[in-house]
Coordinates of C-alpha atoms in Angstrom, one line a residue:
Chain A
X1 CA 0.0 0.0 0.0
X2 CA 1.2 3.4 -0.8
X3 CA 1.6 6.2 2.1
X4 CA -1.2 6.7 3.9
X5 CA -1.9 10.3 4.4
X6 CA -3.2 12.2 6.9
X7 CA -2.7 15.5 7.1
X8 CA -5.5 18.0 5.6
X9 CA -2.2 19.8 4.2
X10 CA -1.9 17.2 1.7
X11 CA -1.7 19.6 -1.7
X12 CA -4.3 16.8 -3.4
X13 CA -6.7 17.2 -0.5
X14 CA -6.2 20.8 0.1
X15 CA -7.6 20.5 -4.1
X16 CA -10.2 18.1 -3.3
X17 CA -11.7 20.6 -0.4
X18 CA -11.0 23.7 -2.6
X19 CA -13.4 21.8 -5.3
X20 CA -15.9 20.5 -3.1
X21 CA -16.9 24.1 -2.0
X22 CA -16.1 25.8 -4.8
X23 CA -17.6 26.3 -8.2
X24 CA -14.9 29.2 -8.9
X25 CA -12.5 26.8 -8.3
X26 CA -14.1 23.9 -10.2
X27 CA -14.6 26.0 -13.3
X28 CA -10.7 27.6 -13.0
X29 CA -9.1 23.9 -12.8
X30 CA -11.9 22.6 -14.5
X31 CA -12.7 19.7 -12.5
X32 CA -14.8 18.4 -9.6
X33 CA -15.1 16.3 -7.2
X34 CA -16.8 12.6 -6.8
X35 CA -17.7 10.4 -3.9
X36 CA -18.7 7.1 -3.2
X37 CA -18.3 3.9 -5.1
X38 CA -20.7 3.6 -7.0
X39 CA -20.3 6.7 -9.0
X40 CA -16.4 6.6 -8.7
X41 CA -17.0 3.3 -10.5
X42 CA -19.1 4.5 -12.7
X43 CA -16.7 7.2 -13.8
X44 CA -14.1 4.5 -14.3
X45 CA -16.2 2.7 -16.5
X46 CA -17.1 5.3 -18.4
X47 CA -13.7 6.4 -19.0
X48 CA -14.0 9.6 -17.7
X49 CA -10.8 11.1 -16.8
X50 CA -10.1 10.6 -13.5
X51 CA -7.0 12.6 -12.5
X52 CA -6.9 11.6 -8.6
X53 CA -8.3 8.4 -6.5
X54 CA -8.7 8.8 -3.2
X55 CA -9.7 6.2 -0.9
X56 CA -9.3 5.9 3.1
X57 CA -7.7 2.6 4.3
X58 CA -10.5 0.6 4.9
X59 CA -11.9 1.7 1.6
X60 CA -8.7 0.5 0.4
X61 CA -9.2 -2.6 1.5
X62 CA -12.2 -2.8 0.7
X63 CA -12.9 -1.9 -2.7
X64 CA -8.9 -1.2 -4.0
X65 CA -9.0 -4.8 -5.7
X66 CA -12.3 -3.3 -8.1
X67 CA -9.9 -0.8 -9.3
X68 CA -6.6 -3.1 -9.7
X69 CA -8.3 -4.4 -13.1
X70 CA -9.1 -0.7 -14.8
X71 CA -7.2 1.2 -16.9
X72 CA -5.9 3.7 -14.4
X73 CA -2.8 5.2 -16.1
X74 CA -3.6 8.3 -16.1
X75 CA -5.2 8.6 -12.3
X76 CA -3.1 9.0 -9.3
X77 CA -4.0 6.4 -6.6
X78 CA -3.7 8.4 -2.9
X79 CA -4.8 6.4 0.4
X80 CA -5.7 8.6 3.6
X81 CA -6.6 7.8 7.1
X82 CA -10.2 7.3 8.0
X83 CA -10.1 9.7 10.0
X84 CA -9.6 12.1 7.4
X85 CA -11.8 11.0 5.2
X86 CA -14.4 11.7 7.1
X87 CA -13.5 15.4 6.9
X88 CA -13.2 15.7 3.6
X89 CA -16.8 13.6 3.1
X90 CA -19.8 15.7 2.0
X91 CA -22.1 13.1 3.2
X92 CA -22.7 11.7 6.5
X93 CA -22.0 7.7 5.8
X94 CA -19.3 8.1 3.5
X95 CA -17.6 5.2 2.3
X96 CA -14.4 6.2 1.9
X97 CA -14.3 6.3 -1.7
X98 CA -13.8 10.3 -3.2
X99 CA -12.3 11.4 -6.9
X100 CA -10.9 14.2 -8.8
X101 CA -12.5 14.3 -12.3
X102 CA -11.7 16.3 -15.6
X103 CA -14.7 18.2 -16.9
X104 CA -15.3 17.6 -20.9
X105 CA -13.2 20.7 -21.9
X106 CA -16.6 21.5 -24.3
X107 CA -20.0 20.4 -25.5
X108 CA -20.7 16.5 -25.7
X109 CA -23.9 17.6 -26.9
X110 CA -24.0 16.2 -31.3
X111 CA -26.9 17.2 -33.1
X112 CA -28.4 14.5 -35.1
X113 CA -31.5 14.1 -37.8
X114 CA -34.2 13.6 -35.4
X115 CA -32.7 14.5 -32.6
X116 CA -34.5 14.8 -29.0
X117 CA -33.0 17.5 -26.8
X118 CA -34.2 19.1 -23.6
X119 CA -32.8 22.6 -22.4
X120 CA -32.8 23.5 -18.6
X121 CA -33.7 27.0 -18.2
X122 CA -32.8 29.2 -15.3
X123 CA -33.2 25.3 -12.9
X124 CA -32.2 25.6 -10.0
X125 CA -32.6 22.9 -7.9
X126 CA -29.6 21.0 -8.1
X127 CA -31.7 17.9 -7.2
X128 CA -34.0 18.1 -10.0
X129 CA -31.1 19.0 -12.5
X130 CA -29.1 15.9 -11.5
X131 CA -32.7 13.7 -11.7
X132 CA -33.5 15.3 -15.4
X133 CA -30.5 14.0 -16.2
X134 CA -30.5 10.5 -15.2
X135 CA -33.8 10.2 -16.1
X136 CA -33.0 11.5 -19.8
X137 CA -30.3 9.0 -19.7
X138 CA -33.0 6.3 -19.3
X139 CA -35.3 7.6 -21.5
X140 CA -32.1 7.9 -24.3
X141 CA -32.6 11.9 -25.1
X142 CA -30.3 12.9 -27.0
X143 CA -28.7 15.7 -25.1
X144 CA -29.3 17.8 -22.1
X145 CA -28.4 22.0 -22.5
X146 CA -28.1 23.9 -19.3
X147 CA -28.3 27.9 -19.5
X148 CA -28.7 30.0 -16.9
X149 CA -29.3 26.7 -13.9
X150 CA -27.4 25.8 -11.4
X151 CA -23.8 24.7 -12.2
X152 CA -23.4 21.4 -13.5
X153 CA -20.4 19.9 -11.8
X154 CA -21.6 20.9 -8.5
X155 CA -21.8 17.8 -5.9
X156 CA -25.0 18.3 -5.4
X157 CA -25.9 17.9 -9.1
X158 CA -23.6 15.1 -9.6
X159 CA -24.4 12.8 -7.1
X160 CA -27.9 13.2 -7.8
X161 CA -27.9 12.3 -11.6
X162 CA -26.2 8.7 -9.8
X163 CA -23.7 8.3 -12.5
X164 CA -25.6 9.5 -15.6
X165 CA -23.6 12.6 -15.6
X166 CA -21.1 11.1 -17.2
X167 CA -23.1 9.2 -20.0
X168 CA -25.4 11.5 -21.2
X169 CA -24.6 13.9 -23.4
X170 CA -24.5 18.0 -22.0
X171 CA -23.6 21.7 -22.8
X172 CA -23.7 24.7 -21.1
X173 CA -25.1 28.0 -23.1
X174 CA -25.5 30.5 -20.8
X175 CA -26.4 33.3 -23.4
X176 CA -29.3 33.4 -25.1
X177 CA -29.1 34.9 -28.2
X178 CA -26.3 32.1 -28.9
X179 CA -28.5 29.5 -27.4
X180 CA -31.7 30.2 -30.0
X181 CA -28.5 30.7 -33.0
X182 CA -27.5 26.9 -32.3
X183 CA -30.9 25.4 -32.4
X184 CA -31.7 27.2 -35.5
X185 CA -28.6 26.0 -37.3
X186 CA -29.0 22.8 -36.3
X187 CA -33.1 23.0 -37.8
X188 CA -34.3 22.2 -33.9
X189 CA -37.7 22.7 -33.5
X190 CA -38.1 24.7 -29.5
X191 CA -40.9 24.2 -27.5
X192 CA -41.7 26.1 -24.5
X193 CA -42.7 23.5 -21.7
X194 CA -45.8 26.4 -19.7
X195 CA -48.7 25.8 -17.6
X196 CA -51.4 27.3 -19.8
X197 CA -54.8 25.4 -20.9
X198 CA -54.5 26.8 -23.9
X199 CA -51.0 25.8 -25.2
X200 CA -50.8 22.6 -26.9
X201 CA -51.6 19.5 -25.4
X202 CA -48.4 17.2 -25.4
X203 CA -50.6 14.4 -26.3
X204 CA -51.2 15.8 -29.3
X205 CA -47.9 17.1 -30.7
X206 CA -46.3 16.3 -33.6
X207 CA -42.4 15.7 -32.5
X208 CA -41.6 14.9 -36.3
X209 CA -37.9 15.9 -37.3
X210 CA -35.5 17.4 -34.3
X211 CA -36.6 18.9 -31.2
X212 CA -36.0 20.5 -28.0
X213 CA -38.2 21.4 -25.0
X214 CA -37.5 23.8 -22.7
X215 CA -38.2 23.3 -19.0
X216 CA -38.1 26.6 -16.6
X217 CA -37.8 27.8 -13.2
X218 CA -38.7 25.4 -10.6
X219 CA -41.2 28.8 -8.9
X220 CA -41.3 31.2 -11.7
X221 CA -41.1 28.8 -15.3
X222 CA -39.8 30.2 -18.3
X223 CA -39.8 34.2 -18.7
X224 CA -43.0 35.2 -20.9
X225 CA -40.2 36.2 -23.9
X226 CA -38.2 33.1 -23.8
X227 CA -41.6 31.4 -24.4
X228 CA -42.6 33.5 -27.2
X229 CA -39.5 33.0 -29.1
X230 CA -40.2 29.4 -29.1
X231 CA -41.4 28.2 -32.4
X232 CA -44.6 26.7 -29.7
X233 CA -45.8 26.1 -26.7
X234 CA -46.7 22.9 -25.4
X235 CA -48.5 22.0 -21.4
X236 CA -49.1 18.5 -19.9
X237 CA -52.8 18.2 -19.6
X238 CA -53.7 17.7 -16.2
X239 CA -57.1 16.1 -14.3
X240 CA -56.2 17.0 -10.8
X241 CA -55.0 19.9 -8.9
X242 CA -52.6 21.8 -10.9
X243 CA -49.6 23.3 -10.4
X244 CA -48.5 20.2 -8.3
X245 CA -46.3 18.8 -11.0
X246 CA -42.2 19.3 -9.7
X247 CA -40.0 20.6 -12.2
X248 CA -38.3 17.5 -12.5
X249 CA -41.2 14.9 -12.8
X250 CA -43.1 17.3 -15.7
X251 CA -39.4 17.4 -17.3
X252 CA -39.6 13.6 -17.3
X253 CA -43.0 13.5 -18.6
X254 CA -42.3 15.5 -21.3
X255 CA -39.3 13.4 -22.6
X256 CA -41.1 10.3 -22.1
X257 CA -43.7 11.6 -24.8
X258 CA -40.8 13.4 -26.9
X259 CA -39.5 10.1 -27.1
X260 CA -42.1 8.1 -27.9
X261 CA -42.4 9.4 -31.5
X262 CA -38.8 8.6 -32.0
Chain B
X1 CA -52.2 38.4 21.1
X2 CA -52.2 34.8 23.4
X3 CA -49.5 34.7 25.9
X4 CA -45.9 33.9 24.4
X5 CA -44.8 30.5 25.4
X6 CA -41.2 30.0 25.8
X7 CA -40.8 26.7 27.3
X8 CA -40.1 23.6 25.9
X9 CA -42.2 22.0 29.0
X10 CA -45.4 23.7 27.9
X11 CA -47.4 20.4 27.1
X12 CA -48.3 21.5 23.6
X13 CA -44.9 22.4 22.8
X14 CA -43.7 18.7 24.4
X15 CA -46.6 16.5 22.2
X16 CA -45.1 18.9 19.1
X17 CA -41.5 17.2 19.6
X18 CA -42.7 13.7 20.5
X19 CA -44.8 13.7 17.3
X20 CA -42.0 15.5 15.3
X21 CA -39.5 12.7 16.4
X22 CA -41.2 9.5 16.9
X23 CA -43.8 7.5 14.5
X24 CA -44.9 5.2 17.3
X25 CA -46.1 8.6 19.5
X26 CA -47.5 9.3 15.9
X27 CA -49.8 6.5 15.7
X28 CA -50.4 6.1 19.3
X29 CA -52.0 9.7 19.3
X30 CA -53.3 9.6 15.3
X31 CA -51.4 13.3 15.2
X32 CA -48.9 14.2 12.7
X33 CA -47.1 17.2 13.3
X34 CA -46.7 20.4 10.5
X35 CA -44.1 23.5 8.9
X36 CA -43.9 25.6 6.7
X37 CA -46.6 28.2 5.9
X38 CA -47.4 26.8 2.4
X39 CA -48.7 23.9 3.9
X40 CA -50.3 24.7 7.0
X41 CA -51.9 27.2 4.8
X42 CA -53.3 23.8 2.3
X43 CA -54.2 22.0 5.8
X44 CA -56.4 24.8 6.6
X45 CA -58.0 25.1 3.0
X46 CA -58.6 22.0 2.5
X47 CA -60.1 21.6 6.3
X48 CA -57.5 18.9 7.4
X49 CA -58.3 18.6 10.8
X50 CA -55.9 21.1 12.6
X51 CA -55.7 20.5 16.4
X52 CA -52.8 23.2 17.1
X53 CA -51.2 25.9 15.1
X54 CA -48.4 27.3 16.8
X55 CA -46.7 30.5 15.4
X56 CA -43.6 32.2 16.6
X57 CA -44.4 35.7 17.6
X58 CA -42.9 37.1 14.4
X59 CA -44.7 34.7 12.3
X60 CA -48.0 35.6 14.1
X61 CA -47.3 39.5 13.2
X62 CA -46.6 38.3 9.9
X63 CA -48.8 35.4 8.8
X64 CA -51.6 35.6 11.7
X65 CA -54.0 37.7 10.1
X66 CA -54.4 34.8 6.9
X67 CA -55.7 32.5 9.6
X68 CA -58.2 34.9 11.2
X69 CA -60.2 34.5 8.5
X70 CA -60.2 30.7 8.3
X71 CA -62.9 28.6 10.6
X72 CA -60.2 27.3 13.4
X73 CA -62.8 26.6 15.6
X74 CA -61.2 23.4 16.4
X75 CA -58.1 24.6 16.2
X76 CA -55.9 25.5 19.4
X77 CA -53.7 28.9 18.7
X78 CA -50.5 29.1 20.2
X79 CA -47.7 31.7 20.5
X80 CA -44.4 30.7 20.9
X81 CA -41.2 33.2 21.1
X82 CA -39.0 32.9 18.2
X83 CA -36.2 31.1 20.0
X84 CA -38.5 28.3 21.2
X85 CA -39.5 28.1 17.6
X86 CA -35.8 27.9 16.3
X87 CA -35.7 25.0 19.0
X88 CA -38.8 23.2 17.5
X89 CA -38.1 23.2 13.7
X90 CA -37.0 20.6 11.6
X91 CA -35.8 23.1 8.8
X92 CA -32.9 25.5 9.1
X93 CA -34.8 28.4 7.4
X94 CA -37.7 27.7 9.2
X95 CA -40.9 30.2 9.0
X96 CA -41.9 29.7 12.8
X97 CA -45.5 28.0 11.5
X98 CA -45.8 24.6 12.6
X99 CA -49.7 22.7 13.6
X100 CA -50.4 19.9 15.0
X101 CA -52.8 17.9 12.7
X102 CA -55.2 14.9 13.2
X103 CA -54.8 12.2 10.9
X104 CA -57.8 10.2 9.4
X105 CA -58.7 7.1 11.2
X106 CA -59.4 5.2 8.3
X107 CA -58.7 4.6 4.4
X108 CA -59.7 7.9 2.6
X109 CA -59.3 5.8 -0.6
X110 CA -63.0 5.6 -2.8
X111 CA -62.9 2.7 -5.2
X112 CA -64.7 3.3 -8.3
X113 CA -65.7 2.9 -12.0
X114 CA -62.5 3.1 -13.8
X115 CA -60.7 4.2 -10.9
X116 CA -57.0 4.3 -11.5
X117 CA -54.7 3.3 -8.0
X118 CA -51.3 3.1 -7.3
X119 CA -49.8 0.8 -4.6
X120 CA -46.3 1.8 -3.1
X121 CA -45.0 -1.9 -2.0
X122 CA -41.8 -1.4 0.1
X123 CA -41.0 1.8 -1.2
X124 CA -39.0 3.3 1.7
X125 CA -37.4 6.8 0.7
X126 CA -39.7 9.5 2.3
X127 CA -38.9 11.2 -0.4
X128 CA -40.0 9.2 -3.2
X129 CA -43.1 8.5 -1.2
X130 CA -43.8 12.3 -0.9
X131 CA -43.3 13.1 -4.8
X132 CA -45.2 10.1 -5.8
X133 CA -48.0 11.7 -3.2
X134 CA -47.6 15.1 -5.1
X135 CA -47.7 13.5 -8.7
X136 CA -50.7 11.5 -8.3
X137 CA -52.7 14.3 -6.9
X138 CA -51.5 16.2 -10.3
X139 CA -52.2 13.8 -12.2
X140 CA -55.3 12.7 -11.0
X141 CA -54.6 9.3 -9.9
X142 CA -58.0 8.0 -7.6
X143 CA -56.0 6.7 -4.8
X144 CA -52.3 5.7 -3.4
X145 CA -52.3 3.1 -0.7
X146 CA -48.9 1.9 1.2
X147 CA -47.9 -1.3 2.0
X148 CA -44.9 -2.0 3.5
X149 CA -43.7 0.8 3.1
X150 CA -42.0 4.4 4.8
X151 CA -44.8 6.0 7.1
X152 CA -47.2 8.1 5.4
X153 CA -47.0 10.4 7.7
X154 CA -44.0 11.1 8.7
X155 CA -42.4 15.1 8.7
X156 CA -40.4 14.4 5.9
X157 CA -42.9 12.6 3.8
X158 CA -45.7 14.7 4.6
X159 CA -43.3 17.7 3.6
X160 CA -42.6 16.4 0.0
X161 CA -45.8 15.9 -0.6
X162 CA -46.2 19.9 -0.7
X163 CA -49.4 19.8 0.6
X164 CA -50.8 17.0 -1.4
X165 CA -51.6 15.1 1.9
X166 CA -54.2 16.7 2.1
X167 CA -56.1 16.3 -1.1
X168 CA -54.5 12.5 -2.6
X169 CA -57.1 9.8 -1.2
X170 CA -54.6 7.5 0.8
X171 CA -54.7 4.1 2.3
X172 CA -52.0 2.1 4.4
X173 CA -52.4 -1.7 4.2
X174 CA -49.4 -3.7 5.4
X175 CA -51.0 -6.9 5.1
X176 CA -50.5 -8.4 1.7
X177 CA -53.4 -11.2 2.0
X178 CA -56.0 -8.1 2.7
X179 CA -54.9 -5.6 0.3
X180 CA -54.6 -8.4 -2.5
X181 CA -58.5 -9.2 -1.1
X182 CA -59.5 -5.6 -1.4
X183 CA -58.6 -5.0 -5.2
X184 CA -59.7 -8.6 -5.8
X185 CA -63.2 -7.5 -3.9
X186 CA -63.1 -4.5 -6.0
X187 CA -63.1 -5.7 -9.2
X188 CA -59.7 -4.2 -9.5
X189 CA -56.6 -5.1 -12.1
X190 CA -53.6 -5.2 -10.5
X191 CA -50.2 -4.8 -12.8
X192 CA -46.7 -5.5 -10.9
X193 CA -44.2 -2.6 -12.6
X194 CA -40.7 -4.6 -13.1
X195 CA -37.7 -4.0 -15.1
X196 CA -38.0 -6.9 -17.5
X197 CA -37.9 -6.8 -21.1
X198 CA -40.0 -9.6 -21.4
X199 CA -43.2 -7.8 -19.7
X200 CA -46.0 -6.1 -21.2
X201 CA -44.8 -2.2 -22.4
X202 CA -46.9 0.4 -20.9
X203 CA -47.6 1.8 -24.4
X204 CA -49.0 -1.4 -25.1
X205 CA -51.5 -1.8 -22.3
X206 CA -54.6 -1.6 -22.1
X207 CA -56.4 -0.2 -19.0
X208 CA -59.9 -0.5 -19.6
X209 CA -61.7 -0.7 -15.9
X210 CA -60.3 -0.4 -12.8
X211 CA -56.5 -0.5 -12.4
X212 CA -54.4 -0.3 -9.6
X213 CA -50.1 -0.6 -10.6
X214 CA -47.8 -1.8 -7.9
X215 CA -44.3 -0.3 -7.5
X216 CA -41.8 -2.1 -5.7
X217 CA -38.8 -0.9 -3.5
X218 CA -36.3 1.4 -4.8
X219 CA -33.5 -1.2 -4.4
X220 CA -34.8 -4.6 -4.9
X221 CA -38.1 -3.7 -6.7
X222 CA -41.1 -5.9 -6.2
X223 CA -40.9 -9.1 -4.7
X224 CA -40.6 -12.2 -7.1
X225 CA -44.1 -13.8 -6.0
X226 CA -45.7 -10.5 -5.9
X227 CA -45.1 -9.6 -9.1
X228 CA -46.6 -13.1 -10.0
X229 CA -49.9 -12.5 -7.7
X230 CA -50.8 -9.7 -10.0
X231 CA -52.6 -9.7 -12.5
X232 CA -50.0 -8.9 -15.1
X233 CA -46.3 -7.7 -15.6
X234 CA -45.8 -3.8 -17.1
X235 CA -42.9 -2.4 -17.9
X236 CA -41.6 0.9 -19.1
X237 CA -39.4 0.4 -22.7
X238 CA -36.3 2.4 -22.4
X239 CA -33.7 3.1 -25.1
X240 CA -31.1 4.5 -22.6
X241 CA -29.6 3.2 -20.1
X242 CA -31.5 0.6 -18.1
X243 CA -32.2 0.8 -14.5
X244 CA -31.6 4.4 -14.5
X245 CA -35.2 5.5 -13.3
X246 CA -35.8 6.7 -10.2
X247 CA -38.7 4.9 -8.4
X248 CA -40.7 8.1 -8.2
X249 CA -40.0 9.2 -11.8
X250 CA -41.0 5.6 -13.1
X251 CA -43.7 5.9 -10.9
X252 CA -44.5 9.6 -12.2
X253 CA -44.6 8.1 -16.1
X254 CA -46.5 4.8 -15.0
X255 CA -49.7 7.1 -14.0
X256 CA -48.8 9.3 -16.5
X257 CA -50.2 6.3 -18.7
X258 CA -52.9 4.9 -17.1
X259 CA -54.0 8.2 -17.0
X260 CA -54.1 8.9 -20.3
X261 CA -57.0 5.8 -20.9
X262 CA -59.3 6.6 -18.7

């Protein structure tokens, strides 16, 4: 076993703590942070770029031998005391199992013929973005667009999409203008997800050729112009008592119907 | 304005804590405790049976007069001072409204023509139990009965559901033989959700009459022999990745579909 570490001096942990509570940091290094092992293992299978592995001794023993198989060339394997592990752990029953992970340096999004895209707008729960995105990973959208929502590589966000963040496909376009520019190129149809009786009734659009929905604030939805410049606007019929649907679950809704016309 | 309590002896303000922390002082006394102004507001409108509201003297200043013109006949008020109420709250940004609230003493569930049902079977994230609470009341679903599973009304449940407690039609029935009785009695279908390839596609279904879908635990799922004491098997086709779905969210596109049939 390598040396264990235990001091929170350690330049990689003084990086790990720096990301954990910092999106200025995150976005300056561009990385972030991970913990436990099922999203650590996730990462590795994915072939994510891992720069750093950290794991406490009894972590080590428990779960080093899972990693002894991958392709770990390019990650730095650092073992710490328990004791400092749980410092450095966000949650309360940590495993012992934390990475440091290299952000794609732009887009994964691809636009494709027929292509099934959904674009976050001014989220910010960092719950509900990390559920819309394993969720569209399940449903096999095409790409997920964040612009103005909560930062992506947050550990909030990450933990919550459960390892889907690093398999489906994302972008961040925080400007508008730009934002409307690359769906246009691209001949993406945009519909405005509102809560209005007379907007179109999802079961009834025609989600022929490429598209994207756009979900909006979790208490506001999306601003009045952001929903005009959408080529429509389409609502989820509801029987019961509106305005009950969370952000997340209409989101999943929605791309359950946008997909079935795949 | 009442008399400011500031003790944590004061009876009311002991029950409040006992209720908060314990489910069997819960169902011993067939209270369940509130906060949050959103939803003591919903428990008031909707006529929910309030037995206490307790406010924190700035909260009385600021929310009181909304009560004053609600009928709280029944309904003890109580001041508290604001450090009592910091004491009391389960939140960190808490409002200082909190009630004490009388649960019903028996199924609220009405089974009917075409009613549509969902059974939660071992589904133990308060969470998940709370959203799927909150969707079904959106959606429309007829009733949502427990079995086996978290306690229905438990803070962090009842707080999910964001005040849907108070208008879903509920049921708890741990005992399998009875509740497979009751939809049998009922002339009800009932369809075991499962991750199988194999089973029936929800966009293939049809749900003519009365239906009632079970969802199983968020781990394991349902139990082998109870998917096979249904009726049938459903399943929701995926193209992404498998297993990905959250129990709520599978649960959220499940009614989603047997809505859309009735």
């Amino acid at each position: 076993m390598e040396n264990i570490i235990t001091s929170k001096d350690n330049p990689v942990i003084k990086l790990y703590q720096k990301l954990s509570s910092s999106k200025k940091e995150r976005l300056q290094y561009g990385l972030f942070v991970l913990e436990g092992m099922r999203i650590v293992e996730d990462a590795v299978k994915e072939n994510s770029g891992l720069s750093h592995l950290i794991m406490t001794k009894q972590a080590y023993e428990k779960f080093g031998e899972t990693f002894f198989q991958a392709d770990l060339r390019n990650t730095k394997i650092i073992v710490i005391s328990n004791e400092l592990g749980r410092k450095i752990a966000l949650t309360d029953s940590t495993q012992g199992v934390f990475a440091i992970c290299r952000m794609p340096s732009e887009s994964t999004v691809k636009f494709k013929e027929n292509g099934r895209y959904i674009v976050l707008y001014g989220l910010q729960d960092p719950g509900n973005v990390g559920m819309i995105i394993r969720t569209a990973d399940a449903l096999g959208i095409d790409g997920v667009i964040l612009s103005g929502s909560c930062e992506l590589y947050s550990p909030k966000v990450v933990r919550s999409t459960m390892g889907s963040i690093f398999r489906m496909r994302t972008a961040v376009e925080n400007d508008t203008e730009r934002l409307f520019a690359i769906l246009k190129e691209n001949g993406i149809t945009a519909s405005a997800s509102v809560i209005d009786r007379d907007a179109e009734k999802i079961t009834e659009c025609d989600f022929k050729g490429s598209h994207a929905i756009f979900i909006g604030n979790e208490g506001s939805g999306l601003p009045g112009d952001i929903a005009l410049r959408c080529d429509r606007r389409i609502t989820i019929p509801m029987s019961g008592t509106i305005n009950s649907l969370n952000a997340a679950m209409a989101c999943g809704i929605l791309m359950w119907e946008l997909k079935k016309q795949t």
